[in-house]
Short mmCIF file of C-alpha atoms in Angstrom, two decimals:
data_model
loop_
_atom_site.label_atom_id
_atom_site.label_comp_id
_atom_site.label_asym_id
_atom_site.label_seq_id
_atom_site.Cartn_x
_atom_site.Cartn_y
_atom_site.Cartn_z
CA UNK A 1 52.24 102.67 18.39
CA UNK A 2 52.31 101.36 21.96
CA UNK A 3 53.56 103.55 24.65
CA UNK A 4 57.02 102.61 26.02
CA UNK A 5 57.00 100.67 29.27
CA UNK A 6 58.47 102.68 32.08
CA UNK A 7 59.71 100.91 35.24
CA UNK A 8 57.71 101.77 38.30
CA UNK A 9 59.60 103.65 41.02
CA UNK A 10 61.15 101.37 43.61
CA UNK A 11 61.24 103.78 46.48
CA UNK A 12 58.87 101.73 48.67
CA UNK A 13 61.04 98.65 48.15
CA UNK A 14 64.17 100.59 48.98
CA UNK A 15 62.55 101.98 52.09
CA UNK A 16 61.47 98.50 53.10
CA UNK A 17 64.99 97.17 52.53
CA UNK A 18 66.48 99.99 54.56
CA UNK A 19 64.03 99.34 57.37
CA UNK A 20 65.00 95.66 57.40
CA UNK A 21 68.68 96.57 57.59
CA UNK A 22 67.98 99.02 60.38
CA UNK A 23 66.05 96.40 62.32
CA UNK A 24 68.82 93.87 61.81
CA UNK A 25 71.50 96.26 62.91
CA UNK A 26 69.62 96.86 66.15
CA UNK A 27 70.44 93.32 67.28
CA UNK A 28 74.18 93.94 67.13
CA UNK A 29 76.41 96.01 69.41
CA UNK A 30 76.89 99.64 68.62
CA UNK A 31 80.38 100.85 67.68
CA UNK A 32 80.66 102.53 71.07
CA UNK A 33 79.85 99.27 72.89
CA UNK A 34 82.35 97.38 70.77
CA UNK A 35 84.99 99.97 71.60
CA UNK A 36 84.35 99.61 75.33
CA UNK A 37 84.50 95.82 75.17
CA UNK A 38 87.70 95.93 73.14
CA UNK A 39 89.35 98.31 75.59
CA UNK A 40 88.26 96.10 78.51
CA UNK A 41 89.62 92.99 76.79
CA UNK A 42 92.90 94.71 75.97
CA UNK A 43 93.15 95.88 79.59
CA UNK A 44 92.71 92.33 80.89
CA UNK A 45 95.28 90.99 78.41
CA UNK A 46 98.02 93.36 79.62
CA UNK A 47 101.02 92.13 81.59
CA UNK A 48 101.10 93.61 85.08
CA UNK A 49 104.27 95.53 85.89
CA UNK A 50 106.12 95.00 89.19
CA UNK A 51 105.51 98.20 91.15
CA UNK A 52 104.97 99.65 94.60
CA UNK A 53 101.25 98.95 94.23
CA UNK A 54 102.03 95.28 93.51
CA UNK A 55 104.22 95.22 96.64
CA UNK A 56 101.25 96.47 98.66
CA UNK A 57 99.06 93.71 97.23
CA UNK A 58 101.61 91.04 98.14
CA UNK A 59 101.82 92.40 101.66
CA UNK A 60 98.03 92.10 102.00
CA UNK A 61 98.31 88.47 100.89
CA UNK A 62 101.12 87.98 103.43
CA UNK A 63 98.84 89.32 106.17
CA UNK A 64 96.16 86.83 105.09
CA UNK A 65 98.71 84.01 105.19
CA UNK A 66 99.63 84.91 108.76
CA UNK A 67 95.97 84.72 109.74
CA UNK A 68 95.54 81.28 108.15
CA UNK A 69 98.59 79.70 109.76
CA UNK A 70 97.71 81.20 113.14
CA UNK A 71 94.51 79.15 113.20
CA UNK A 72 95.54 76.07 111.18
CA UNK A 73 98.14 74.87 113.67
CA UNK A 74 96.01 74.99 116.85
CA UNK A 75 93.00 73.57 114.97
CA UNK A 76 94.66 70.92 112.83
CA UNK A 77 98.26 70.58 114.11
CA UNK A 78 99.71 71.55 110.73
CA UNK A 79 100.48 74.65 108.70
CA UNK A 80 98.40 75.64 105.69
CA UNK A 81 101.13 77.72 104.05
CA UNK A 82 104.56 77.10 105.62
CA UNK A 83 105.60 73.63 104.56
CA UNK A 84 108.93 73.21 106.37
CA UNK A 85 107.28 72.00 109.55
CA UNK A 86 104.84 69.82 107.60
CA UNK A 87 107.69 68.12 105.75
CA UNK A 88 109.50 67.29 109.01
CA UNK A 89 106.31 66.08 110.69
CA UNK A 90 105.50 63.87 107.70
CA UNK A 91 108.88 62.16 107.97
CA UNK A 92 108.29 61.69 111.70
CA UNK A 93 104.93 60.14 110.91
CA UNK A 94 106.62 57.68 108.55
CA UNK A 95 109.17 56.51 111.15
CA UNK A 96 107.28 57.18 114.39
CA UNK A 97 103.63 56.43 113.61
CA UNK A 98 102.78 56.07 117.31
CA UNK A 99 103.05 59.87 117.62
CA UNK A 100 100.09 60.30 115.30
CA UNK A 101 97.30 61.97 117.28
CA UNK A 102 99.65 63.29 119.95
CA UNK A 103 102.22 65.50 118.24
CA UNK A 104 100.62 65.68 114.79
CA UNK A 105 97.77 64.38 112.66
CA UNK A 106 99.22 62.46 109.75
CA UNK A 107 96.17 62.88 107.48
CA UNK A 108 96.13 66.65 108.00
CA UNK A 109 99.85 67.00 107.37
CA UNK A 110 99.67 64.88 104.23
CA UNK A 111 96.73 66.93 102.93
CA UNK A 112 98.48 70.23 103.69
CA UNK A 113 101.74 69.32 101.97
CA UNK A 114 100.15 67.44 99.09
CA UNK A 115 97.57 70.04 98.16
CA UNK A 116 100.07 72.88 98.61
CA UNK A 117 102.33 71.21 96.06
CA UNK A 118 99.38 70.48 93.78
CA UNK A 119 98.21 74.10 93.87
CA UNK A 120 101.72 75.34 93.18
CA UNK A 121 102.26 72.88 90.33
CA UNK A 122 98.97 73.65 88.56
CA UNK A 123 99.36 77.41 88.94
CA UNK A 124 102.98 77.41 87.84
CA UNK A 125 102.51 75.21 84.78
CA UNK A 126 99.33 76.99 83.69
CA UNK A 127 101.09 80.31 84.19
CA UNK A 128 103.79 79.28 81.73
CA UNK A 129 101.10 78.64 79.11
CA UNK A 130 98.84 81.62 79.77
CA UNK A 131 101.41 84.18 80.90
CA UNK A 132 102.27 84.45 84.62
CA UNK A 133 101.73 88.21 84.86
CA UNK A 134 98.78 88.54 82.52
CA UNK A 135 96.10 90.57 84.30
CA UNK A 136 93.29 88.18 83.43
CA UNK A 137 95.35 85.30 84.84
CA UNK A 138 96.18 87.12 88.08
CA UNK A 139 92.56 88.16 88.61
CA UNK A 140 91.09 84.76 87.76
CA UNK A 141 93.65 82.78 89.73
CA UNK A 142 93.34 84.97 92.82
CA UNK A 143 89.54 84.83 92.56
CA UNK A 144 89.64 81.02 92.66
CA UNK A 145 92.00 81.11 95.64
CA UNK A 146 89.64 83.44 97.48
CA UNK A 147 86.66 81.19 96.77
CA UNK A 148 88.57 78.20 98.16
CA UNK A 149 89.28 80.06 101.40
CA UNK A 150 85.65 81.20 101.61
CA UNK A 151 84.65 77.54 101.21
CA UNK A 152 87.00 76.58 104.06
CA UNK A 153 85.39 79.22 106.29
CA UNK A 154 81.95 77.88 105.40
CA UNK A 155 83.05 74.33 106.22
CA UNK A 156 84.26 75.41 109.64
CA UNK A 157 81.12 77.43 110.30
CA UNK A 158 78.85 74.51 109.44
CA UNK A 159 80.82 71.56 110.84
CA UNK A 160 83.08 73.17 113.41
CA UNK A 161 86.84 72.88 113.74
CA UNK A 162 87.35 69.21 114.47
CA UNK A 163 90.92 68.01 114.84
CA UNK A 164 90.43 64.79 112.86
CA UNK A 165 88.17 63.42 110.20
CA UNK A 166 87.13 64.16 106.65
CA UNK A 167 85.95 67.70 107.45
CA UNK A 168 89.34 68.61 108.87
CA UNK A 169 91.16 67.18 105.86
CA UNK A 170 88.90 69.10 103.46
CA UNK A 171 89.47 72.43 105.23
CA UNK A 172 93.23 71.88 105.33
CA UNK A 173 93.26 70.87 101.66
CA UNK A 174 91.32 73.99 100.60
CA UNK A 175 93.62 76.33 102.53
CA UNK A 176 96.80 74.58 101.41
CA UNK A 177 95.84 74.50 97.72
CA UNK A 178 95.03 78.22 97.81
CA UNK A 179 98.32 78.94 99.60
CA UNK A 180 100.41 76.96 97.13
CA UNK A 181 98.79 78.78 94.24
CA UNK A 182 99.31 82.12 95.98
CA UNK A 183 103.03 81.60 96.61
CA UNK A 184 103.69 80.62 92.99
CA UNK A 185 101.66 83.57 91.75
CA UNK A 186 103.57 85.99 93.95
CA UNK A 187 106.87 84.88 92.42
CA UNK A 188 105.60 85.81 88.97
CA UNK A 189 105.63 89.47 90.03
CA UNK A 190 109.43 89.25 90.38
CA UNK A 191 109.53 90.27 94.05
CA UNK A 192 111.20 87.27 95.63
CA UNK A 193 111.74 89.19 98.87
CA UNK A 194 107.97 88.98 99.47
CA UNK A 195 107.13 85.29 99.19
CA UNK A 196 103.82 85.82 101.09
CA UNK A 197 104.50 82.68 103.15
CA UNK A 198 108.02 81.37 103.93
CA UNK A 199 109.88 83.37 106.55
CA UNK A 200 113.11 81.41 107.13
CA UNK A 201 114.89 82.54 103.97
CA UNK A 202 113.67 86.10 104.48
CA UNK A 203 115.12 86.20 108.02
CA UNK A 204 118.48 84.87 106.83
CA UNK A 205 118.67 87.16 103.80
CA UNK A 206 117.78 90.13 105.97
CA UNK A 207 120.51 89.38 108.52
CA UNK A 208 123.29 88.77 105.99
CA UNK A 209 122.43 91.74 103.77
CA UNK A 210 125.65 93.78 103.40
CA UNK A 211 123.57 96.94 103.15
CA UNK A 212 121.44 96.15 106.18
CA UNK A 213 121.94 99.58 107.76
CA UNK A 214 121.94 101.63 104.58
CA UNK A 215 119.19 104.21 104.27
CA UNK A 216 118.26 103.25 100.70
CA UNK A 217 118.09 99.49 100.29
CA UNK A 218 114.90 98.36 98.59
CA UNK A 219 115.41 94.56 98.87
CA UNK A 220 116.16 94.93 102.61
CA UNK A 221 113.06 97.08 103.07
CA UNK A 222 110.89 94.56 101.22
CA UNK A 223 112.09 91.69 103.42
CA UNK A 224 111.56 93.69 106.60
CA UNK A 225 108.05 94.71 105.54
CA UNK A 226 107.23 91.12 104.59
CA UNK A 227 108.34 89.76 107.97
CA UNK A 228 106.57 92.52 109.89
CA UNK A 229 103.35 91.94 107.94
CA UNK A 230 103.52 88.18 108.49
CA UNK A 231 103.94 88.77 112.23
CA UNK A 232 101.02 91.21 112.31
CA UNK A 233 98.84 88.77 110.39
CA UNK A 234 99.70 85.97 112.81
CA UNK A 235 98.87 88.19 115.76
CA UNK A 236 95.60 89.22 114.16
CA UNK A 237 94.71 85.60 113.44
CA UNK A 238 95.48 84.55 117.00
CA UNK A 239 93.40 87.42 118.35
CA UNK A 240 90.41 86.56 116.17
CA UNK A 241 90.82 82.88 117.01
CA UNK A 242 90.70 83.62 120.73
CA UNK A 243 87.81 86.08 120.60
CA UNK A 244 85.40 84.85 117.92
CA UNK A 245 86.64 81.54 116.53
CA UNK A 246 88.77 80.28 113.69
CA UNK A 247 86.06 80.39 111.00
CA UNK A 248 85.87 84.17 111.39
CA UNK A 249 89.65 84.39 110.97
CA UNK A 250 89.47 82.35 107.76
CA UNK A 251 86.63 84.57 106.57
CA UNK A 252 88.73 87.69 107.14
CA UNK A 253 91.61 86.08 105.24
CA UNK A 254 89.32 85.25 102.32
CA UNK A 255 87.99 88.81 102.25
CA UNK A 256 91.54 90.15 102.12
CA UNK A 257 92.39 87.88 99.21
CA UNK A 258 89.23 88.94 97.37
CA UNK A 259 90.21 92.56 97.92
CA UNK A 260 93.52 91.89 96.16
CA UNK A 261 91.60 90.24 93.32
CA UNK A 262 89.83 93.52 92.66
CA UNK A 263 93.01 95.54 93.12
CA UNK A 264 94.72 93.62 90.32
CA UNK A 265 92.39 95.43 87.92
CA UNK A 266 94.15 98.72 88.69
CA UNK A 267 97.81 97.66 88.47
CA UNK A 268 99.94 99.52 85.97
CA UNK A 269 100.92 97.51 82.91
CA UNK A 270 104.12 97.01 81.07
CA UNK A 271 104.60 99.14 77.96
CA UNK A 272 102.67 97.30 75.23
CA UNK A 273 104.36 96.13 72.08
CA UNK A 274 103.56 98.03 68.91
CA UNK A 275 100.90 96.16 66.99
CA UNK A 276 98.82 96.84 63.90
CA UNK A 277 95.70 95.39 62.41
CA UNK A 278 92.08 95.01 63.53
CA UNK A 279 93.05 92.97 66.62
CA UNK A 280 95.59 95.47 67.87
CA UNK A 281 94.86 96.89 71.31
#
């Protein structure tokens, strides 16, 4: 009678299969790497909480605004951030065009006001969709603003600070777009006392504050710090403009904005909502 057929051991095949799986798993991220990436993603998707640290960041941006406007008016006869004067000058240009080139430059004023509004509109509407205080939005938006100001500094360094022409319009447009985006972004942090740009309302609100002379009055203190920082930034911009040139002042402003971009990574977040499931942070 024939001997029964016994299956050969499959250990070599199993070993080969295990080796293939091991080699395949080497191409994917380890659990530790996935955990780090998930924590980083969850951190960027947090909503930043209004805090004293956020106040400090807005004051840095205010200082940068003061620098920009201190050089934009003597160079281009317009303001990159404060649009009250630009609005009045634009109406004068419409009714008194013969003053163009003497009191103001119509093209520069139009670019400043138009691109400020465009930057504010895009940032505000996109913020409604993305989430105005989402960390990834604040970091990305402020990074773009900083790059625009760096580009304006490069334009001035290469082509000089001409009063008229396409180069002047481009520099004004870059600064104004970044400023409009910055002002809208600052409002998302719910600190309206620190607008980072407009001083008229802050002066009035400070003077009519019923608790102006109280020791503890946080809104009053915010307005006073905003105005003082804007003044210091304007003085710093004028000093740099007189000593080294306006492109250096714009460069310093861009560096300050980029600093705030990095600082947004360390802001405290609002208490997260309770979530479950594999996508929960």
